Amino acid sequence: SPLVERTKGLIDAYVQAEQLPGALVAIIEKGKKEPLLVYSTGWEEKKDGAEKEKGTGGGEKDIYRIFSMTKAIVSVGAMILVEEGKLDLDAPLSTYLPEFKTTLKLASGHPVSKQITTRHLLTHQAGFTYGFFGTGPVKDAYKKLKIATIDETFAISSKELTKRLLQAPLRYEPGSHFDYSLASDVLGYLIEVISGRTLGEYLKNRILNPLEMNDTDFYVPKEKVSRVRPIYFASGFSYTNKPTAGNYNTPTRGLGAKPVAESGGAGLFSTAEDYLKFMRMLMEYGTLNATTILKPETVKYMVGVNQLPKCGTIASHVVKGGYPNLTGKGWNLIGSILTDPKNAPGHQCSSLGEYGWGGYASTYFQIDPKKEIGYLFLTQLVPPSTWPIRAQLTYTIQSNYPPRH
C-alpha cells in the first residue's frame, strides 16, 4: 500500500543519505495483534577502527536508549499509586517528601506562593527546568550545583538530584508555566519513597514484568550488550551534518553494570517489541492480554486532557528561553497532546487529541485515539533537532492512513 511504501521510502532516504545511522519504524492498530508495519534498515557499525561494516538492520529486539520516552512509563507508574490512594495529584509534595517543607524561592528572591504538587511534576509546571536550555540565573545555579548536563544528572541518584534542585531558585511560580524539566526525575524519587522500592524495581513489578517488557530496564546486562545500538552525535544543530566516524560515539552508561542514577526522566533502555506493548496497553486503555495496569477511566483521563493552564499550548506557556517551540500541542499526563492540527508541524492529517513524546536520540512515539493507530520510530542520533524526520514521519503515516490498496 502507499502507506507502507511511503513510510519505508522516507526512512530509506535518510539512511541512504547517511543522515541516520539506521532506524526502525512500526505502525500498530488497536485490536489487531499483528503490526501493520515493522521495518528496520541501516546500521553501519564501526568495528576495530576498520572501515564501516554493513550491519544486519535493527530488529524488534535491538536495544535503544529511549531517553525521554522513559517519562511516559514513569507517569503510568505514578498513576498506579494515585489509583491505589497512596498519592494525591494535588497534595503538596511536602506531604510525602520532607525535603519540600523548605521555603522555595524564585530567582528574584521572592518566596513562591504555591506549593509544588505531583500534577506539577507530571506536567512540567513545577518551576524546574533543564540546565541545557537557554540562559539565566536558574541555569547558572544548576551549573554551580552540577545538575546542568545529562552527564551530571546521570552521575547522581534521584534523591541527590532532588536535594540539589531545591538549592536552586525556581524558574517561575508552580502551576503557572510549562517548562520541560527534571521534574520527571523528582517524580521517580517520589515513587521510590512512596513504594519503598528503587524506581527500577517498582517499574518492573508494576508495569514491565506484567506487560512482558523483558528488555526494558535502567541497565543492560552483559549478555544483552551486543544488542545495544550505537549512538551517533551530529556535530551541531544544522541540517547538514552526517553521523560519520568523526563524531561517532558510544556512551557506556548502563552497559553491563547498573548506573548510579535510575533517571525517571531519561534513563531507560528498551526495544521496539517492548515499547509497542506499552503503547498497546495505552491504546486499550490500561489492559493488555488480560493484564490490567490501570483502569480505563484513569488512562482516558491521562491521555485525553490538556493539563496546561487555560488549556494553552506548550508554545503559549513556555518561558522565554525555555523549551523549543512546540506549536499546536498541549501536555497531558503522558506527553504532548495535539490541540491544533493545522498549526502543528506534520500533524495536519492527525486527529485532535493525538499524543506521545520523543527522546534525546531522535526516538518518537505517537498514538491517535480517534484513528486507533500508534506508531513508533527508533534510531540513535543526538540531538533530535538534527532532522525534521518526526514531523515528516507523522505526516507520511497520517496522510496515508487508512491504507489504500
mmCIF file of N, CA and C in Angstrom, residues 97-187:
data_model
loop_
_atom_site.group_PDB
_atom_site.id
_atom_site.type_symbol
_atom_site.label_atom_id
_atom_site.label_comp_id
_atom_site.label_asym_id
_atom_site.label_seq_id
_atom_site.Cartn_x
_atom_site.Cartn_y
_atom_site.Cartn_z
ATOM 1 N N LEU A 97 7.418 14.083 50.801
ATOM 2 C CA LEU A 97 8.867 14.308 50.788
ATOM 3 C C LEU A 97 9.197 15.469 51.733
ATOM 4 N N PRO A 98 9.792 15.154 52.894
ATOM 5 C CA PRO A 98 10.097 16.211 53.869
ATOM 6 C C PRO A 98 10.991 17.320 53.303
ATOM 7 N N GLU A 99 11.805 16.980 52.291
ATOM 8 C CA GLU A 99 12.693 17.980 51.674
ATOM 9 C C GLU A 99 11.923 19.199 51.165
ATOM 10 N N PHE A 100 10.646 18.978 50.795
ATOM 11 C CA PHE A 100 9.848 20.066 50.205
ATOM 12 C C PHE A 100 9.176 20.950 51.257
ATOM 13 N N LYS A 101 9.484 20.697 52.542
ATOM 14 C CA LYS A 101 8.929 21.568 53.591
ATOM 15 C C LYS A 101 9.683 22.902 53.648
ATOM 16 N N THR A 102 10.792 23.001 52.930
ATOM 17 C CA THR A 102 11.571 24.231 52.861
ATOM 18 C C THR A 102 10.809 25.306 52.067
ATOM 19 N N THR A 103 11.164 26.579 52.294
ATOM 20 C CA THR A 103 10.538 27.673 51.529
ATOM 21 C C THR A 103 11.275 27.834 50.198
ATOM 22 N N LEU A 104 10.585 27.605 49.110
ATOM 23 C CA LEU A 104 11.199 27.719 47.787
ATOM 24 C C LEU A 104 11.088 29.158 47.283
ATOM 25 N N LYS A 105 12.151 29.592 46.589
ATOM 26 C CA LYS A 105 12.179 30.973 46.118
ATOM 27 C C LYS A 105 12.365 31.051 44.622
ATOM 28 N N LEU A 106 11.909 32.168 44.055
ATOM 29 C CA LEU A 106 12.150 32.472 42.648
ATOM 30 C C LEU A 106 13.527 33.133 42.507
ATOM 31 N N ALA A 107 13.981 33.292 41.275
ATOM 32 C CA ALA A 107 15.293 33.918 41.035
ATOM 33 C C ALA A 107 15.342 35.352 41.583
ATOM 34 N N SER A 108 14.184 35.985 41.674
ATOM 35 C CA SER A 108 14.106 37.359 42.212
ATOM 36 C C SER A 108 14.356 37.405 43.717
ATOM 37 N N GLY A 109 14.341 36.227 44.348
ATOM 38 C CA GLY A 109 14.492 36.163 45.806
ATOM 39 C C GLY A 109 13.163 36.077 46.534
ATOM 40 N N HIS A 110 12.066 36.315 45.807
ATOM 41 C CA HIS A 110 10.738 36.246 46.426
ATOM 42 C C HIS A 110 10.334 34.789 46.661
ATOM 43 N N PRO A 111 9.745 34.501 47.823
ATOM 44 C CA PRO A 111 9.252 33.131 48.039
ATOM 45 C C PRO A 111 8.041 32.845 47.151
ATOM 46 N N VAL A 112 7.877 31.579 46.761
ATOM 47 C CA VAL A 112 6.714 31.224 45.927
ATOM 48 C C VAL A 112 5.472 31.153 46.802
ATOM 49 N N SER A 113 4.322 31.421 46.211
ATOM 50 C CA SER A 113 3.082 31.424 46.993
ATOM 51 C C SER A 113 2.363 30.084 46.926
ATOM 52 N N LYS A 114 2.740 29.241 45.938
ATOM 53 C CA LYS A 114 2.092 27.926 45.793
ATOM 54 C C LYS A 114 3.093 26.817 46.077
ATOM 55 N N GLN A 115 2.595 25.712 46.602
ATOM 56 C CA GLN A 115 3.461 24.545 46.803
ATOM 57 C C GLN A 115 3.433 23.658 45.562
ATOM 58 N N ILE A 116 4.530 22.958 45.320
ATOM 59 C CA ILE A 116 4.613 22.036 44.180
ATOM 60 C C ILE A 116 3.820 20.777 44.487
ATOM 61 N N THR A 117 3.064 20.301 43.494
ATOM 62 C CA THR A 117 2.272 19.076 43.628
ATOM 63 C C THR A 117 2.748 18.017 42.636
ATOM 64 N N THR A 118 2.235 16.814 42.761
ATOM 65 C CA THR A 118 2.555 15.733 41.813
ATOM 66 C C THR A 118 2.077 16.091 40.411
ATOM 67 N N ARG A 119 0.916 16.745 40.310
ATOM 68 C CA ARG A 119 0.413 17.158 38.996
ATOM 69 C C ARG A 119 1.417 18.094 38.321
ATOM 70 N N HIS A 120 2.012 18.989 39.101
ATOM 71 C CA HIS A 120 3.022 19.893 38.547
ATOM 72 C C HIS A 120 4.221 19.115 38.006
ATOM 73 N N LEU A 121 4.621 18.053 38.714
ATOM 74 C CA LEU A 121 5.739 17.229 38.232
ATOM 75 C C LEU A 121 5.365 16.534 36.923
ATOM 76 N N LEU A 122 4.180 15.963 36.865
ATOM 77 C CA LEU A 122 3.729 15.229 35.678
ATOM 78 C C LEU A 122 3.592 16.117 34.449
ATOM 79 N N THR A 123 3.350 17.408 34.678
ATOM 80 C CA THR A 123 3.069 18.312 33.556
ATOM 81 C C THR A 123 4.145 19.394 33.385
ATOM 82 N N HIS A 124 5.294 19.224 34.029
ATOM 83 C CA HIS A 124 6.415 20.172 33.882
ATOM 84 C C HIS A 124 5.995 21.608 34.198
ATOM 85 N N GLN A 125 5.227 21.740 35.294
ATOM 86 C CA GLN A 125 4.816 23.066 35.757
ATOM 87 C C GLN A 125 5.301 23.335 37.180
ATOM 88 N N ALA A 126 6.346 22.583 37.606
ATOM 89 C CA ALA A 126 6.818 22.705 38.990
ATOM 90 C C ALA A 126 7.720 23.913 39.207
ATOM 91 N N GLY A 127 8.227 24.482 38.099
ATOM 92 C CA GLY A 127 9.185 25.585 38.228
ATOM 93 C C GLY A 127 10.618 25.135 38.006
ATOM 94 N N PHE A 128 10.818 23.824 37.834
ATOM 95 C CA PHE A 128 12.142 23.308 37.475
ATOM 96 C C PHE A 128 12.368 23.497 35.970
ATOM 97 N N THR A 129 13.594 23.231 35.514
ATOM 98 C CA THR A 129 13.895 23.305 34.092
ATOM 99 C C THR A 129 14.966 22.270 33.783
ATOM 100 N N TYR A 130 15.538 22.336 32.595
ATOM 101 C CA TYR A 130 16.730 21.561 32.254
ATOM 102 C C TYR A 130 17.869 22.550 32.107
ATOM 103 N N GLY A 131 19.045 22.207 32.619
ATOM 104 C CA GLY A 131 20.173 23.127 32.602
ATOM 105 C C GLY A 131 20.730 23.415 31.228
ATOM 106 N N PHE A 132 20.387 22.560 30.248
ATOM 107 C CA PHE A 132 20.975 22.756 28.917
ATOM 108 C C PHE A 132 20.082 23.561 27.979
ATOM 109 N N PHE A 133 18.958 24.116 28.478
ATOM 110 C CA PHE A 133 18.131 25.012 27.660
ATOM 111 C C PHE A 133 18.346 26.449 28.115
ATOM 112 N N GLY A 134 18.585 27.347 27.178
ATOM 113 C CA GLY A 134 18.538 28.776 27.486
ATOM 114 C C GLY A 134 19.607 29.256 28.455
ATOM 115 N N THR A 135 19.384 30.449 28.995
ATOM 116 C CA THR A 135 20.331 31.079 29.911
ATOM 117 C C THR A 135 19.555 31.725 31.052
ATOM 118 N N GLY A 136 20.290 32.246 32.028
ATOM 119 C CA GLY A 136 19.636 32.958 33.121
ATOM 120 C C GLY A 136 20.098 32.465 34.479
ATOM 121 N N PRO A 137 19.613 33.120 35.554
ATOM 122 C CA PRO A 137 20.086 32.804 36.913
ATOM 123 C C PRO A 137 19.784 31.369 37.362
ATOM 124 N N VAL A 138 18.645 30.817 36.925
ATOM 125 C CA VAL A 138 18.315 29.437 37.330
ATOM 126 C C VAL A 138 19.282 28.453 36.665
ATOM 127 N N LYS A 139 19.549 28.663 35.391
ATOM 128 C CA LYS A 139 20.502 27.806 34.675
ATOM 129 C C LYS A 139 21.893 27.915 35.312
ATOM 130 N N ASP A 140 22.277 29.144 35.697
ATOM 131 C CA ASP A 140 23.580 29.348 36.340
ATOM 132 C C ASP A 140 23.654 28.575 37.658
ATOM 133 N N ALA A 141 22.564 28.583 38.395
ATOM 134 C CA ALA A 141 22.524 27.835 39.670
ATOM 135 C C ALA A 141 22.682 26.336 39.407
ATOM 136 N N TYR A 142 22.027 25.829 38.349
ATOM 137 C CA TYR A 142 22.153 24.408 38.004
ATOM 138 C C TYR A 142 23.608 24.059 37.672
ATOM 139 N N LYS A 143 24.286 24.987 36.981
ATOM 140 C CA LYS A 143 25.702 24.746 36.635
ATOM 141 C C LYS A 143 26.549 24.630 37.898
ATOM 142 N N LYS A 144 26.335 25.555 38.845
ATOM 143 C CA LYS A 144 27.094 25.530 40.105
ATOM 144 C C LYS A 144 26.822 24.247 40.888
ATOM 145 N N LEU A 145 25.589 23.788 40.838
ATOM 146 C CA LEU A 145 25.176 22.580 41.588
ATOM 147 C C LEU A 145 25.502 21.284 40.838
ATOM 148 N N LYS A 146 26.089 21.424 39.654
ATOM 149 C CA LYS A 146 26.444 20.280 38.807
ATOM 150 C C LYS A 146 25.225 19.409 38.449
ATOM 151 N N ILE A 147 24.152 20.086 38.025
ATOM 152 C CA ILE A 147 22.965 19.375 37.520
ATOM 153 C C ILE A 147 22.528 19.995 36.189
ATOM 154 N N ALA A 148 23.508 20.536 35.444
ATOM 155 C CA ALA A 148 23.178 21.261 34.215
ATOM 156 C C ALA A 148 23.217 20.381 32.970
ATOM 157 N N THR A 149 23.982 19.283 32.996
ATOM 158 C CA THR A 149 24.111 18.435 31.806
ATOM 159 C C THR A 149 23.570 17.038 32.074
ATOM 160 N N ILE A 150 23.325 16.294 31.009
ATOM 161 C CA ILE A 150 22.851 14.919 31.152
ATOM 162 C C ILE A 150 23.883 14.081 31.901
ATOM 163 N N ASP A 151 25.158 14.270 31.563
ATOM 164 C CA ASP A 151 26.213 13.511 32.250
ATOM 165 C C ASP A 151 26.189 13.766 33.750
ATOM 166 N N GLU A 152 25.969 15.031 34.140
ATOM 167 C CA GLU A 152 25.949 15.369 35.579
ATOM 168 C C GLU A 152 24.749 14.753 36.286
ATOM 169 N N THR A 153 23.574 14.825 35.661
ATOM 170 C CA THR A 153 22.382 14.282 36.332
ATOM 171 C C THR A 153 22.397 12.756 36.357
ATOM 172 N N PHE A 154 23.038 12.137 35.345
ATOM 173 C CA PHE A 154 23.151 10.675 35.340
ATOM 174 C C PHE A 154 24.173 10.155 36.358
ATOM 175 N N ALA A 155 24.997 11.070 36.901
ATOM 176 C CA ALA A 155 26.065 10.653 37.818
ATOM 177 C C ALA A 155 25.616 10.612 39.276
ATOM 178 N N ILE A 156 24.365 11.055 39.541
ATOM 179 C CA ILE A 156 23.877 11.088 40.935
ATOM 180 C C ILE A 156 22.504 10.433 41.039
ATOM 181 N N SER A 157 22.141 10.046 42.241
ATOM 182 C CA SER A 157 20.830 9.419 42.459
ATOM 183 C C SER A 157 19.727 10.467 42.338
ATOM 184 N N SER A 158 18.499 9.997 42.161
ATOM 185 C CA SER A 158 17.373 10.947 42.052
ATOM 186 C C SER A 158 17.138 11.660 43.377
ATOM 187 N N LYS A 159 17.497 11.021 44.491
ATOM 188 C CA LYS A 159 17.379 11.677 45.795
ATOM 189 C C LYS A 159 18.345 12.853 45.875
ATOM 190 N N GLU A 160 19.597 12.633 45.451
ATOM 191 C CA GLU A 160 20.609 13.687 45.466
ATOM 192 C C GLU A 160 20.236 14.799 44.464
ATOM 193 N N LEU A 161 19.714 14.403 43.317
ATOM 194 C CA LEU A 161 19.300 15.383 42.307
ATOM 195 C C LEU A 161 18.199 16.286 42.870
ATOM 196 N N THR A 162 17.226 15.678 43.535
ATOM 197 C CA THR A 162 16.129 16.451 44.152
ATOM 198 C C THR A 162 16.682 17.431 45.183
ATOM 199 N N LYS A 163 17.605 16.941 46.017
ATOM 200 C CA LYS A 163 18.228 17.788 47.047
ATOM 201 C C LYS A 163 18.904 19.008 46.413
ATOM 202 N N ARG A 164 19.628 18.785 45.310
ATOM 203 C CA ARG A 164 20.323 19.896 44.642
ATOM 204 C C ARG A 164 19.339 20.852 43.964
ATOM 205 N N LEU A 165 18.284 20.289 43.354
ATOM 206 C CA LEU A 165 17.276 21.146 42.707
ATOM 207 C C LEU A 165 16.666 22.129 43.703
ATOM 208 N N LEU A 166 16.471 21.664 44.936
ATOM 209 C CA LEU A 166 15.845 22.505 45.953
ATOM 210 C C LEU A 166 16.789 23.591 46.479
ATOM 211 N N GLN A 167 18.080 23.490 46.122
ATOM 212 C CA GLN A 167 19.036 24.547 46.489
ATOM 213 C C GLN A 167 19.062 25.655 45.431
ATOM 214 N N ALA A 168 18.455 25.388 44.274
ATOM 215 C CA ALA A 168 18.393 26.380 43.191
ATOM 216 C C ALA A 168 17.049 27.111 43.260
ATOM 217 N N PRO A 169 16.993 28.342 42.735
ATOM 218 C CA PRO A 169 15.678 29.006 42.673
ATOM 219 C C PRO A 169 14.776 28.321 41.646
ATOM 220 N N LEU A 170 13.478 28.494 41.804
ATOM 221 C CA LEU A 170 12.524 28.009 40.791
ATOM 222 C C LEU A 170 12.487 29.016 39.642
ATOM 223 N N ARG A 171 12.167 28.535 38.474
ATOM 224 C CA ARG A 171 12.162 29.427 37.302
ATOM 225 C C ARG A 171 10.898 30.295 37.287
ATOM 226 N N TYR A 172 9.830 29.773 37.911
ATOM 227 C CA TYR A 172 8.552 30.506 37.958
ATOM 228 C C TYR A 172 7.678 29.894 39.026
ATOM 229 N N GLU A 173 6.573 30.530 39.295
ATOM 230 C CA GLU A 173 5.586 30.081 40.282
ATOM 231 C C GLU A 173 5.015 28.722 39.857
ATOM 232 N N PRO A 174 4.990 27.725 40.756
ATOM 233 C CA PRO A 174 4.423 26.414 40.382
ATOM 234 C C PRO A 174 3.001 26.547 39.834
ATOM 235 N N GLY A 175 2.734 25.833 38.732
ATOM 236 C CA GLY A 175 1.401 25.826 38.138
ATOM 237 C C GLY A 175 1.141 26.945 37.158
ATOM 238 N N SER A 176 2.130 27.830 36.952
ATOM 239 C CA SER A 176 1.874 28.978 36.081
ATOM 240 C C SER A 176 2.393 28.800 34.660
ATOM 241 N N HIS A 177 3.431 27.973 34.482
ATOM 242 C CA HIS A 177 4.055 27.827 33.173
ATOM 243 C C HIS A 177 4.500 26.393 32.920
ATOM 244 N N PHE A 178 4.512 26.005 31.658
ATOM 245 C CA PHE A 178 5.139 24.762 31.228
ATOM 246 C C PHE A 178 6.613 25.047 30.942
ATOM 247 N N ASP A 179 7.500 24.241 31.495
ATOM 248 C CA ASP A 179 8.913 24.291 31.100
ATOM 249 C C ASP A 179 9.457 22.875 31.240
ATOM 250 N N TYR A 180 9.791 22.291 30.118
ATOM 251 C CA TYR A 180 10.291 20.907 30.074
ATOM 252 C C TYR A 180 11.479 20.781 31.015
ATOM 253 N N SER A 181 11.502 19.727 31.857
ATOM 254 C CA SER A 181 12.373 19.826 33.019
ATOM 255 C C SER A 181 12.756 18.497 33.649
ATOM 256 N N LEU A 182 13.543 18.632 34.723
ATOM 257 C CA LEU A 182 13.964 17.492 35.546
ATOM 258 C C LEU A 182 12.849 17.015 36.489
ATOM 259 N N ALA A 183 11.645 17.555 36.324
ATOM 260 C CA ALA A 183 10.521 17.170 37.201
ATOM 261 C C ALA A 183 10.273 15.662 37.188
ATOM 262 N N SER A 184 10.497 15.009 36.026
ATOM 263 C CA SER A 184 10.246 13.559 35.929
ATOM 264 C C SER A 184 11.225 12.770 36.792
ATOM 265 N N ASP A 185 12.440 13.306 36.992
ATOM 266 C CA ASP A 185 13.406 12.652 37.878
ATOM 267 C C ASP A 185 12.959 12.763 39.331
ATOM 268 N N VAL A 186 12.390 13.923 39.683
ATOM 269 C CA VAL A 186 11.828 14.100 41.031
ATOM 270 C C VAL A 186 10.640 13.161 41.215
ATOM 271 N N LEU A 187 9.825 13.008 40.158
ATOM 272 C CA LEU A 187 8.692 12.081 40.203
ATOM 273 C C LEU A 187 9.175 10.653 40.463
#
